mmCIF file of C-alpha atoms in Angstrom:
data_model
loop_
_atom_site.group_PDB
_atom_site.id
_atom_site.type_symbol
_atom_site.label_atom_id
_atom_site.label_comp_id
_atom_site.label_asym_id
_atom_site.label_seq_id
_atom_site.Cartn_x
_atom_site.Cartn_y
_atom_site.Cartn_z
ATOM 1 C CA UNK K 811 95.182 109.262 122.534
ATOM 2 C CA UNK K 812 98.905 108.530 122.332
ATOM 3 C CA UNK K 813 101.165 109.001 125.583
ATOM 4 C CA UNK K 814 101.752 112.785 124.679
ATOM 5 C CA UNK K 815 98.497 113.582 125.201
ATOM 6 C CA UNK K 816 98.440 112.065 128.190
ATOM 7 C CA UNK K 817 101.772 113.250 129.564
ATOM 8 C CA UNK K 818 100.386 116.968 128.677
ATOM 9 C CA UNK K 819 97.132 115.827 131.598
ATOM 10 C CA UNK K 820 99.069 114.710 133.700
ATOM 11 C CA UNK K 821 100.197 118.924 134.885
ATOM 12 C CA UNK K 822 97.085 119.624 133.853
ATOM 13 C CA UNK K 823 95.318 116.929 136.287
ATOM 14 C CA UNK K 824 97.962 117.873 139.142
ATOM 15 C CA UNK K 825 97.166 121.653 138.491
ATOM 16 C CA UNK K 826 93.618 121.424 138.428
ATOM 17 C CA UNK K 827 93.405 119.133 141.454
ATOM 18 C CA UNK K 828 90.674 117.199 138.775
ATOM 19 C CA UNK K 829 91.427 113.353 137.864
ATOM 20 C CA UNK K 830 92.981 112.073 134.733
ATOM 21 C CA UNK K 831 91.692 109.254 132.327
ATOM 22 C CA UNK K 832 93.205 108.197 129.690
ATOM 23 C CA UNK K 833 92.192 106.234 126.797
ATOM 24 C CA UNK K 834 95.147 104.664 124.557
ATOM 25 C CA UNK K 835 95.393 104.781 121.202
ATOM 26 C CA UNK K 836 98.027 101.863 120.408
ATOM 27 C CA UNK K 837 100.648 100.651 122.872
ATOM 28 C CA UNK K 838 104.575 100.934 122.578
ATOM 29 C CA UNK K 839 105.099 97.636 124.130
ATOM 30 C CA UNK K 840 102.332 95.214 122.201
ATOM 31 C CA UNK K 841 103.260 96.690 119.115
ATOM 32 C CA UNK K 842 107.113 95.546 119.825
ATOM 33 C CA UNK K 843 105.901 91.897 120.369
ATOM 34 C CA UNK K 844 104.503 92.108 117.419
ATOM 35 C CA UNK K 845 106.530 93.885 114.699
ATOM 36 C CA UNK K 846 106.371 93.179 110.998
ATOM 37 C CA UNK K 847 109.576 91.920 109.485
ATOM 38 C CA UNK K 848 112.269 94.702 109.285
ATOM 39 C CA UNK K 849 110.202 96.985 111.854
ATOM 40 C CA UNK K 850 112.032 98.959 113.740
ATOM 41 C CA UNK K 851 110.494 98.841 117.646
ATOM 42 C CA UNK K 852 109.093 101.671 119.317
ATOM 43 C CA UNK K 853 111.843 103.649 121.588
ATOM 44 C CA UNK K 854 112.450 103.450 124.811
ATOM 45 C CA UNK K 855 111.179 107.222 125.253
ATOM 46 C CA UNK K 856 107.524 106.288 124.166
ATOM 47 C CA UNK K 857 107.607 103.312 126.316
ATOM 48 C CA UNK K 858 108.789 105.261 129.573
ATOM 49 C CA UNK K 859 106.008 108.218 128.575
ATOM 50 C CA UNK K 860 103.267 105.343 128.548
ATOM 51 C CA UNK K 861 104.418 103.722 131.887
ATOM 52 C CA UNK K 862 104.417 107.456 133.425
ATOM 53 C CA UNK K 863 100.898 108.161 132.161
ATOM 54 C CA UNK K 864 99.417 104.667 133.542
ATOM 55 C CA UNK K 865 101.246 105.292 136.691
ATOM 56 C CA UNK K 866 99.457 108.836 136.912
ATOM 57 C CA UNK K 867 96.080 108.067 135.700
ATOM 58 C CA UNK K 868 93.032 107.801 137.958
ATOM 59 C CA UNK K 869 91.354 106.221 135.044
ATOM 60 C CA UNK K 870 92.334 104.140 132.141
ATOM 61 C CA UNK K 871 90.006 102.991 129.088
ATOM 62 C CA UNK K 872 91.287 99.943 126.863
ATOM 63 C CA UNK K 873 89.086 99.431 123.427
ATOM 64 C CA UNK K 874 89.304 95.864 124.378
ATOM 65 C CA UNK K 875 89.453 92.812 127.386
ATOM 66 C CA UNK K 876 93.150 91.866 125.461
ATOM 67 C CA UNK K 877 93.957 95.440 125.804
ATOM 68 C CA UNK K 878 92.992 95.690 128.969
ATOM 69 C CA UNK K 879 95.030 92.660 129.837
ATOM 70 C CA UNK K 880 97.819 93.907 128.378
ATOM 71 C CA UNK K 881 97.444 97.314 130.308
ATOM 72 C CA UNK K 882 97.741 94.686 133.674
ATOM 73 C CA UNK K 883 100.381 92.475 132.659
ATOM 74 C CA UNK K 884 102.599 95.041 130.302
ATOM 75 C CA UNK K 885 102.182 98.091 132.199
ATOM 76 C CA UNK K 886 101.420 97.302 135.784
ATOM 77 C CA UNK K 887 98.389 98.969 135.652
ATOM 78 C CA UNK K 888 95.749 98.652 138.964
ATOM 79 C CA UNK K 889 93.170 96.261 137.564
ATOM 80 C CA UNK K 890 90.368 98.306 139.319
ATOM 81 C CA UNK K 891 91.372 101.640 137.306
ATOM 82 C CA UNK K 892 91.404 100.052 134.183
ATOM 83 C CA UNK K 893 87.444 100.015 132.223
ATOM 84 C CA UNK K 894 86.759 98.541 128.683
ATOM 85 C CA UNK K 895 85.261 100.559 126.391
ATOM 86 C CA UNK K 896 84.797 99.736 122.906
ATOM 87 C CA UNK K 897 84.992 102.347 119.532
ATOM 88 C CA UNK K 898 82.423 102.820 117.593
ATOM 89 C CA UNK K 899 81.713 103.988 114.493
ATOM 90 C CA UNK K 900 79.297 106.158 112.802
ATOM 91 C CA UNK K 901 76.747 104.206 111.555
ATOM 92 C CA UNK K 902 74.713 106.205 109.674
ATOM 93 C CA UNK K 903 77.714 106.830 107.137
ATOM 94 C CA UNK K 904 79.158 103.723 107.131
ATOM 95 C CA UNK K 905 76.276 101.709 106.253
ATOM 96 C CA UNK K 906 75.300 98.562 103.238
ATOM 97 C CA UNK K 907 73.453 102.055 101.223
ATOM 98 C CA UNK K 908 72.327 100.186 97.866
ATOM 99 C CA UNK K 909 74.260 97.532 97.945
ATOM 100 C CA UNK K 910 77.337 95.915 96.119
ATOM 101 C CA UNK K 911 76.190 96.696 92.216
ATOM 102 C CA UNK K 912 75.169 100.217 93.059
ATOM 103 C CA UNK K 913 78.637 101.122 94.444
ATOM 104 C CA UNK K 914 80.498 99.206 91.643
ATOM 105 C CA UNK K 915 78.459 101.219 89.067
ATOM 106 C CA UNK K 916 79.630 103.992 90.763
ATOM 107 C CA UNK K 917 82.691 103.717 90.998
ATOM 108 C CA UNK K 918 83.160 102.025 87.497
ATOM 109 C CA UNK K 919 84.292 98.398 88.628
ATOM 110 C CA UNK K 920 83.129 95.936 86.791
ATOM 111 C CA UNK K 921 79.756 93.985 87.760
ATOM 112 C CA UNK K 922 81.454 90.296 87.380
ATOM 113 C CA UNK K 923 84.604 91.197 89.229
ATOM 114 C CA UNK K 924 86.084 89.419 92.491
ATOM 115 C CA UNK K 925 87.338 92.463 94.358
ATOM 116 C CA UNK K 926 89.532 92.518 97.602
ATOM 117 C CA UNK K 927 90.363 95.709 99.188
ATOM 118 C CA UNK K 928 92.883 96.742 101.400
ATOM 119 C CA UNK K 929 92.187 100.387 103.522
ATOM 120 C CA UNK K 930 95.177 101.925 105.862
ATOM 121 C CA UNK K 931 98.358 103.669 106.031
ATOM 122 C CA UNK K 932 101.261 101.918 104.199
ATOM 123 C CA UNK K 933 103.558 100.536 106.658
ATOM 124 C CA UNK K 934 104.480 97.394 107.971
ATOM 125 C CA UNK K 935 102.694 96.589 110.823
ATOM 126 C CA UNK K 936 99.295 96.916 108.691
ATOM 127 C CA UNK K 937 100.528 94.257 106.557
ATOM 128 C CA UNK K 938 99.973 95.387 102.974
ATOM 129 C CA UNK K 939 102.367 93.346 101.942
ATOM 130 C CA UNK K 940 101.094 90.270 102.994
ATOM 131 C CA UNK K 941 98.062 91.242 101.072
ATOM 132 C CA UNK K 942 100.435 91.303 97.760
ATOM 133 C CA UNK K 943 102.510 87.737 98.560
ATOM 134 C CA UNK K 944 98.919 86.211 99.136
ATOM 135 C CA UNK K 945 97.775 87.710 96.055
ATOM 136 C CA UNK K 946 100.761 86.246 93.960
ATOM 137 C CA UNK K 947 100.768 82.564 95.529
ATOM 138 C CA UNK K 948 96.569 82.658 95.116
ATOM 139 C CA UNK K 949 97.016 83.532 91.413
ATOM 140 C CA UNK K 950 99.880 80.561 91.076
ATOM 141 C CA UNK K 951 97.841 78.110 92.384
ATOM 142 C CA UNK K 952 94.383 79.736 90.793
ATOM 143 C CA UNK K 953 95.217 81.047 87.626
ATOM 144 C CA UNK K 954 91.717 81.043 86.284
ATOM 145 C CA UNK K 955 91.124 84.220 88.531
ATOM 146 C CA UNK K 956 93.340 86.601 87.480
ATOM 147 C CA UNK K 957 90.920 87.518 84.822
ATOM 148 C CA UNK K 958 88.237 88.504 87.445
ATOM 149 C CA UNK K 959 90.517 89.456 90.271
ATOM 150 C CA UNK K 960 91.293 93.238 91.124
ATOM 151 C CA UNK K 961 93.169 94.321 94.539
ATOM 152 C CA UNK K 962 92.533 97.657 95.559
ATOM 153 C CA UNK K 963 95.210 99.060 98.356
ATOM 154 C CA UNK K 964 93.821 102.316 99.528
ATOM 155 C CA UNK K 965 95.559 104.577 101.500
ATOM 156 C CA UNK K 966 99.077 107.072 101.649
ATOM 157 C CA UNK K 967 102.451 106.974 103.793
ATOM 158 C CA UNK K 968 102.678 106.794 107.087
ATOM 159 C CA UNK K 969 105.258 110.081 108.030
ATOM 160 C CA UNK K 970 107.736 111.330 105.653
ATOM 161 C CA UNK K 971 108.806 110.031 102.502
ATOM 162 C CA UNK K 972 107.219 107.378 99.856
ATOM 163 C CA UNK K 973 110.022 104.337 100.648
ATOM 164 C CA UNK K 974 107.175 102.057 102.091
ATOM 165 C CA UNK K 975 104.686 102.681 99.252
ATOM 166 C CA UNK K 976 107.274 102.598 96.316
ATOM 167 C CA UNK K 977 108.961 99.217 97.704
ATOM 168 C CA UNK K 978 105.566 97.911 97.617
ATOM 169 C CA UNK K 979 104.877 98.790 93.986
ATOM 170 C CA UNK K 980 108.484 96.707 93.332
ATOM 171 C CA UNK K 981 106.911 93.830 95.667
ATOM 172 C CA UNK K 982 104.146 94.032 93.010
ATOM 173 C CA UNK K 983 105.883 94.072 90.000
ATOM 174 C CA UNK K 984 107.960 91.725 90.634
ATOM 175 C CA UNK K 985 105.313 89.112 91.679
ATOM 176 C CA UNK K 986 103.989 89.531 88.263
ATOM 177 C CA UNK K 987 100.475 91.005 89.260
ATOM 178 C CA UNK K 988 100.859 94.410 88.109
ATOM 179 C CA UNK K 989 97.968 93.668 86.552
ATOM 180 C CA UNK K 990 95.417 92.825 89.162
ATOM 181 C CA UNK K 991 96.575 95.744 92.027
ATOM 182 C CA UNK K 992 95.563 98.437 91.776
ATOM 183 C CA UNK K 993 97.038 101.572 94.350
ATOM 184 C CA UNK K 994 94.553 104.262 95.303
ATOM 185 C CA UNK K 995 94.467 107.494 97.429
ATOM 186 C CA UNK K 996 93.593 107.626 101.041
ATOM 187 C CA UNK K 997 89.773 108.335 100.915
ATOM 188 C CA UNK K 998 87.988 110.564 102.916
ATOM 189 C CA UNK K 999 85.286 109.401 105.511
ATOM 190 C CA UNK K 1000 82.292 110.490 102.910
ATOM 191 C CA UNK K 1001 84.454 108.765 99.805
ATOM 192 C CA UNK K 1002 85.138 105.352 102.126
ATOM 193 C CA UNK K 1003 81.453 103.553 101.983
ATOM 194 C CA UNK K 1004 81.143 103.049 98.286
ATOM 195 C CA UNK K 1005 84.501 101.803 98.117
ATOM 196 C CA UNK K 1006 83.794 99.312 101.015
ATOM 197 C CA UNK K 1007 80.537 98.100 99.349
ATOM 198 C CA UNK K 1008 82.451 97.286 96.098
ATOM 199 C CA UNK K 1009 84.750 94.600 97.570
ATOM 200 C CA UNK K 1010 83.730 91.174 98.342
ATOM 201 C CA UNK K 1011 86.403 90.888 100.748
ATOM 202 C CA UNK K 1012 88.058 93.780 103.210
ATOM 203 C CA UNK K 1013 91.725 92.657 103.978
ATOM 204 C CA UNK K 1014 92.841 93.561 107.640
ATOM 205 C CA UNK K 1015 96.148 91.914 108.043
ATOM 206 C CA UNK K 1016 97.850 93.828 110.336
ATOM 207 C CA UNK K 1017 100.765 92.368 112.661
ATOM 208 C CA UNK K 1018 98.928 94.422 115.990
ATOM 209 C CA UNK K 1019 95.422 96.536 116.134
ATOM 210 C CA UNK K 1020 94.394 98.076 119.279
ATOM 211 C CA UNK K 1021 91.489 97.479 117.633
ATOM 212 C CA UNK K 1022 90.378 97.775 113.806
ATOM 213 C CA UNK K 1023 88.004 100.156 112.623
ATOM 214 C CA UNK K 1024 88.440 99.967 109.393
ATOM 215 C CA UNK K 1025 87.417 96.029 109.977
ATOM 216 C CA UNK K 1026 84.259 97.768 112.248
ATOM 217 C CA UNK K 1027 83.817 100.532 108.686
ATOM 218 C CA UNK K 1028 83.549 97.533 106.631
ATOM 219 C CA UNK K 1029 81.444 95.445 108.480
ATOM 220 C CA UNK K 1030 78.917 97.852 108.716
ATOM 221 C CA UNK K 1031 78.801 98.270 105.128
ATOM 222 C CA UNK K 1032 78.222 94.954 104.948
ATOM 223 C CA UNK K 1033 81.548 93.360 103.812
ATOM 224 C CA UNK K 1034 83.336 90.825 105.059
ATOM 225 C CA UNK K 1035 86.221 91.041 106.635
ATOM 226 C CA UNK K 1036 89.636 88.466 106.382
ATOM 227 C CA UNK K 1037 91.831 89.535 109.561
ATOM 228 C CA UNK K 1038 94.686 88.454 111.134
ATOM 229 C CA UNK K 1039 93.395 87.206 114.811
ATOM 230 C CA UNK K 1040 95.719 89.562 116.976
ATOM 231 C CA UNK K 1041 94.758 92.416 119.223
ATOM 232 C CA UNK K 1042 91.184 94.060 119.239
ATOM 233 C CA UNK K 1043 90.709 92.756 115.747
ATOM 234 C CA UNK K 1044 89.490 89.470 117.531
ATOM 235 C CA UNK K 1045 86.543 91.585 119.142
ATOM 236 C CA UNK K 1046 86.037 93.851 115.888
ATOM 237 C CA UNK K 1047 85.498 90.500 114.171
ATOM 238 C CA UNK K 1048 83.606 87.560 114.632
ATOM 239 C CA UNK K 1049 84.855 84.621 113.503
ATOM 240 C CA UNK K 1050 82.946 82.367 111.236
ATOM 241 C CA UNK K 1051 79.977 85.392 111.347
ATOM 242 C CA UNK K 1052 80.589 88.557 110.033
ATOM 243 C CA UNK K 1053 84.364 87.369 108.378
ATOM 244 C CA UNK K 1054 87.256 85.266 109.230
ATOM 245 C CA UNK K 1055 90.357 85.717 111.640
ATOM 246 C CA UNK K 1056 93.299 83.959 110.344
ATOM 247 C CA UNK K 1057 95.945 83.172 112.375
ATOM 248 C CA UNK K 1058 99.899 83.955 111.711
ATOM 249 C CA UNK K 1059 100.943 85.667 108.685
ATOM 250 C CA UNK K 1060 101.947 82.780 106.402
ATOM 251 C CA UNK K 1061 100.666 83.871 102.797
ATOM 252 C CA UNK K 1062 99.890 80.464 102.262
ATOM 253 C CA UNK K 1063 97.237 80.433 104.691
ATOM 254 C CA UNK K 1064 95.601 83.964 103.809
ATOM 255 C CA UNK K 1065 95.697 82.373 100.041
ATOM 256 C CA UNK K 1066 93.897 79.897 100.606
ATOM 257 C CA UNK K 1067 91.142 81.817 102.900
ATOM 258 C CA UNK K 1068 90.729 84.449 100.227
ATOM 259 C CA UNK K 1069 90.522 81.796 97.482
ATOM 260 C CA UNK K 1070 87.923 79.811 99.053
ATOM 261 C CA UNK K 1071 85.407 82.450 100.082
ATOM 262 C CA UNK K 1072 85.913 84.060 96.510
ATOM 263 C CA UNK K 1073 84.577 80.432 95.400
ATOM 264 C CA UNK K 1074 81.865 80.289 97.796
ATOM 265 C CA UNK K 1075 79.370 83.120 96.817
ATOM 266 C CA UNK K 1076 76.746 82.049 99.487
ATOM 267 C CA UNK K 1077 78.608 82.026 102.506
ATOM 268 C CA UNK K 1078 79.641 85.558 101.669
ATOM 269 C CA UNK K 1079 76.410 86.355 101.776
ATOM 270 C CA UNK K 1080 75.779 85.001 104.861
ATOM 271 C CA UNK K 1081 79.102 86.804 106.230
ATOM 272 C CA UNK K 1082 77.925 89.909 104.813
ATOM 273 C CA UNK K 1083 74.256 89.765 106.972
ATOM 274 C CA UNK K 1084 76.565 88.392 109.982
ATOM 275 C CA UNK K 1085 78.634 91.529 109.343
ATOM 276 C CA UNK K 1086 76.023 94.336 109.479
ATOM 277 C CA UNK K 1087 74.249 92.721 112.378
ATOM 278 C CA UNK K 1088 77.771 92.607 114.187
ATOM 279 C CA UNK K 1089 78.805 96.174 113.371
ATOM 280 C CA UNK K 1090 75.368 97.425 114.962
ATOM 281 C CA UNK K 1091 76.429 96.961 118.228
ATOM 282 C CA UNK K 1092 79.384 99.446 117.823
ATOM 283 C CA UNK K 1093 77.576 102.626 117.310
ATOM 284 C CA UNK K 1094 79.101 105.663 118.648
ATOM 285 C CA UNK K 1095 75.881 106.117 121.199
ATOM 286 C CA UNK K 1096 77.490 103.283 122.658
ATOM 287 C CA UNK K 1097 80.828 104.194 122.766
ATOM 288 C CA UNK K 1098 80.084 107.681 124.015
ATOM 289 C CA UNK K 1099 77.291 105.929 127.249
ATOM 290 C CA UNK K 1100 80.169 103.866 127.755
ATOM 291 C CA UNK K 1101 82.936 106.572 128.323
ATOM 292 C CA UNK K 1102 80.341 108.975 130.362
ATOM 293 C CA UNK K 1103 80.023 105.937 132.551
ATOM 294 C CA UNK K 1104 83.504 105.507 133.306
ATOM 295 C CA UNK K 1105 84.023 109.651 133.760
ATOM 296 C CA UNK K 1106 80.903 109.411 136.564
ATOM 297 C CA UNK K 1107 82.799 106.480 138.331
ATOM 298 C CA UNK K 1108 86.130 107.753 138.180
ATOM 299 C CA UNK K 1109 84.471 111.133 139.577
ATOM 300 C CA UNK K 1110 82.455 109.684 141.970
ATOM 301 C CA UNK K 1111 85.569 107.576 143.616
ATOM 302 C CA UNK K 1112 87.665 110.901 143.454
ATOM 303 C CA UNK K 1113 85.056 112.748 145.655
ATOM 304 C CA UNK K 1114 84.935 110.197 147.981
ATOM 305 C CA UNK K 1115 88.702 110.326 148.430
ATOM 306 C CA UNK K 1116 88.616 113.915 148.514
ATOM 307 C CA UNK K 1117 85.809 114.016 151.224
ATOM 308 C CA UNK K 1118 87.656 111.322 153.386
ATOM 309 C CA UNK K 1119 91.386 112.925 153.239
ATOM 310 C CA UNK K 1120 90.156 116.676 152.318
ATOM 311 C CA UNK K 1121 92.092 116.630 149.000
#
């Protein structure tokens, strides 16, 4: 949840005289060590609401160890309240169905095509536009794929207002691949699989993740995933198995990445087995023993307290 969910528990908690955990969805301060060029930071209001709700909280879940880490060293958090649970996702809708040729049939994309997708909200820190310069400095150095190549970037605005998506149609145009990307509707959860299965390569390169389920989503449809190694995308991830974490945002680098595992057929599908069997072990039965278990202990130590002071 964000901090206003958890400033909301934290009456609730005192009212109730029952303890408050709180699991958090992004964090004001690692996302302002990490901001995209021209990002404006998070304010100072967000960051005071999160440092109120860790102060408060009997009980604090991080998706990951880094997150966890940065819960210590950002926040001051009490190591011994903070547990690591990781998301899952629902695999048994996310999952490799009938394969690559069966989703690009449906979905009318050619058979022969080298496809690299792009899934999330359009705005900086996801790093869609990284996707495009990479694009445009692959295609100057590989011209022999443009006939082959298509870039899907799937997904809406993030807020109000279409500035983000329309500056990076310019980005596009300009770059003089107008006619490989190709910008699509956000997708529901039912819609998503097919268009997963179609790529060869899922693009995840975001400036900070918390974690990365769309990296998780298209893992466990069994395609790999190129992501930039920051935050919980290291765990979501595993480099060299189920994709590859790149480091730094240089669009040199992601260029050549993309380029050679477009050129390399077999390790893909060796990345794409590597992917499903990774995925597997972030069900949400795992996610949801994993929470339960940190609700008993947090319970458990708050009776205890209770029975030794009598509150």
């Amino acid at each position: 949840h964000y901090w206003i969910s958890g400033e909301v528990g934290i009456p609730a908690s005192k009212k109730l005289g029952i303890p408050l955990i709180h699991t958090m969805h992004t964090m004001a301060k690692v996302k302002n060590l990490n901001l995209a060029e021209g990002e404006s930071p998070e304010p100072g209001s967000r960051v005071r609401g999160e440092m109120e709700v860790v102060e408060s909280a009997q009980g604090l879940i991080a998706n990951t160890d880094a997150e966890a880490a940065s819960l210590v060293s950002l926040y001051s958090a009490c190591p011994d309240l903070v547990h690591v649970v990781t998301p899952g996702v629902d695999l048994y809708t996310f999952t490799a169905g009938q394969g690559r040729a069966h989703a690009r049939e449906q979905l009318h994309i050619p058979a022969g095509a080298h496809v690299i997708t792009f899934v999330g909200r359009i705005q900086p820190h996801k790093g869609p536009d990284l996707l495009i310069r990479a694009t445009a400095e692959m295609l100057s150095h590989s011209p022999h794929l443009r006939s082959k190549l298509i870039v899907f970037v799937i997904g809406g605005v993030s807020g109000a207002g279409t500035a983000e998506v329309e500056k990076l149609k310019e980005m596009v145009k300009w770059s003089g691949i107008s006619d490989v990307v190709r910008f699509m509707p956000p997708m529901s959860r039912n819609e998503l699989p097919d268009w997963y299965r179609a790529a060869d390569l899922v693009c995840v390169p975001s400036y900070s993740e918390s974690f990365g389920l769309v990296a998780l989503e298209s893992q466990a449809c069994g395609t790999p995933v190129v992501a930039t190694a920051v935050g919980g995308l290291r765990t979501a991830v595993a480099d060299g198995i189920s994709g590859v974490l790149v480091d730094g945002h240089d669009p040199r680098a992601w260029s050549s990445v993309l380029a050679r595992l477009l050129a390399e057929p077999q390790r893909r599908v060796l990345l794409s087995m590597g992917a499903i069997e990774h995925a597997s072990h972030f069900g949400w039965d795992a996610t949801a023993r994993g929470t339960l278990d940190v609700y008993d202990r947090v319970l458990s130590e708050s009776a205890k307290i209770r029975a030794t002071y009598g509150r």
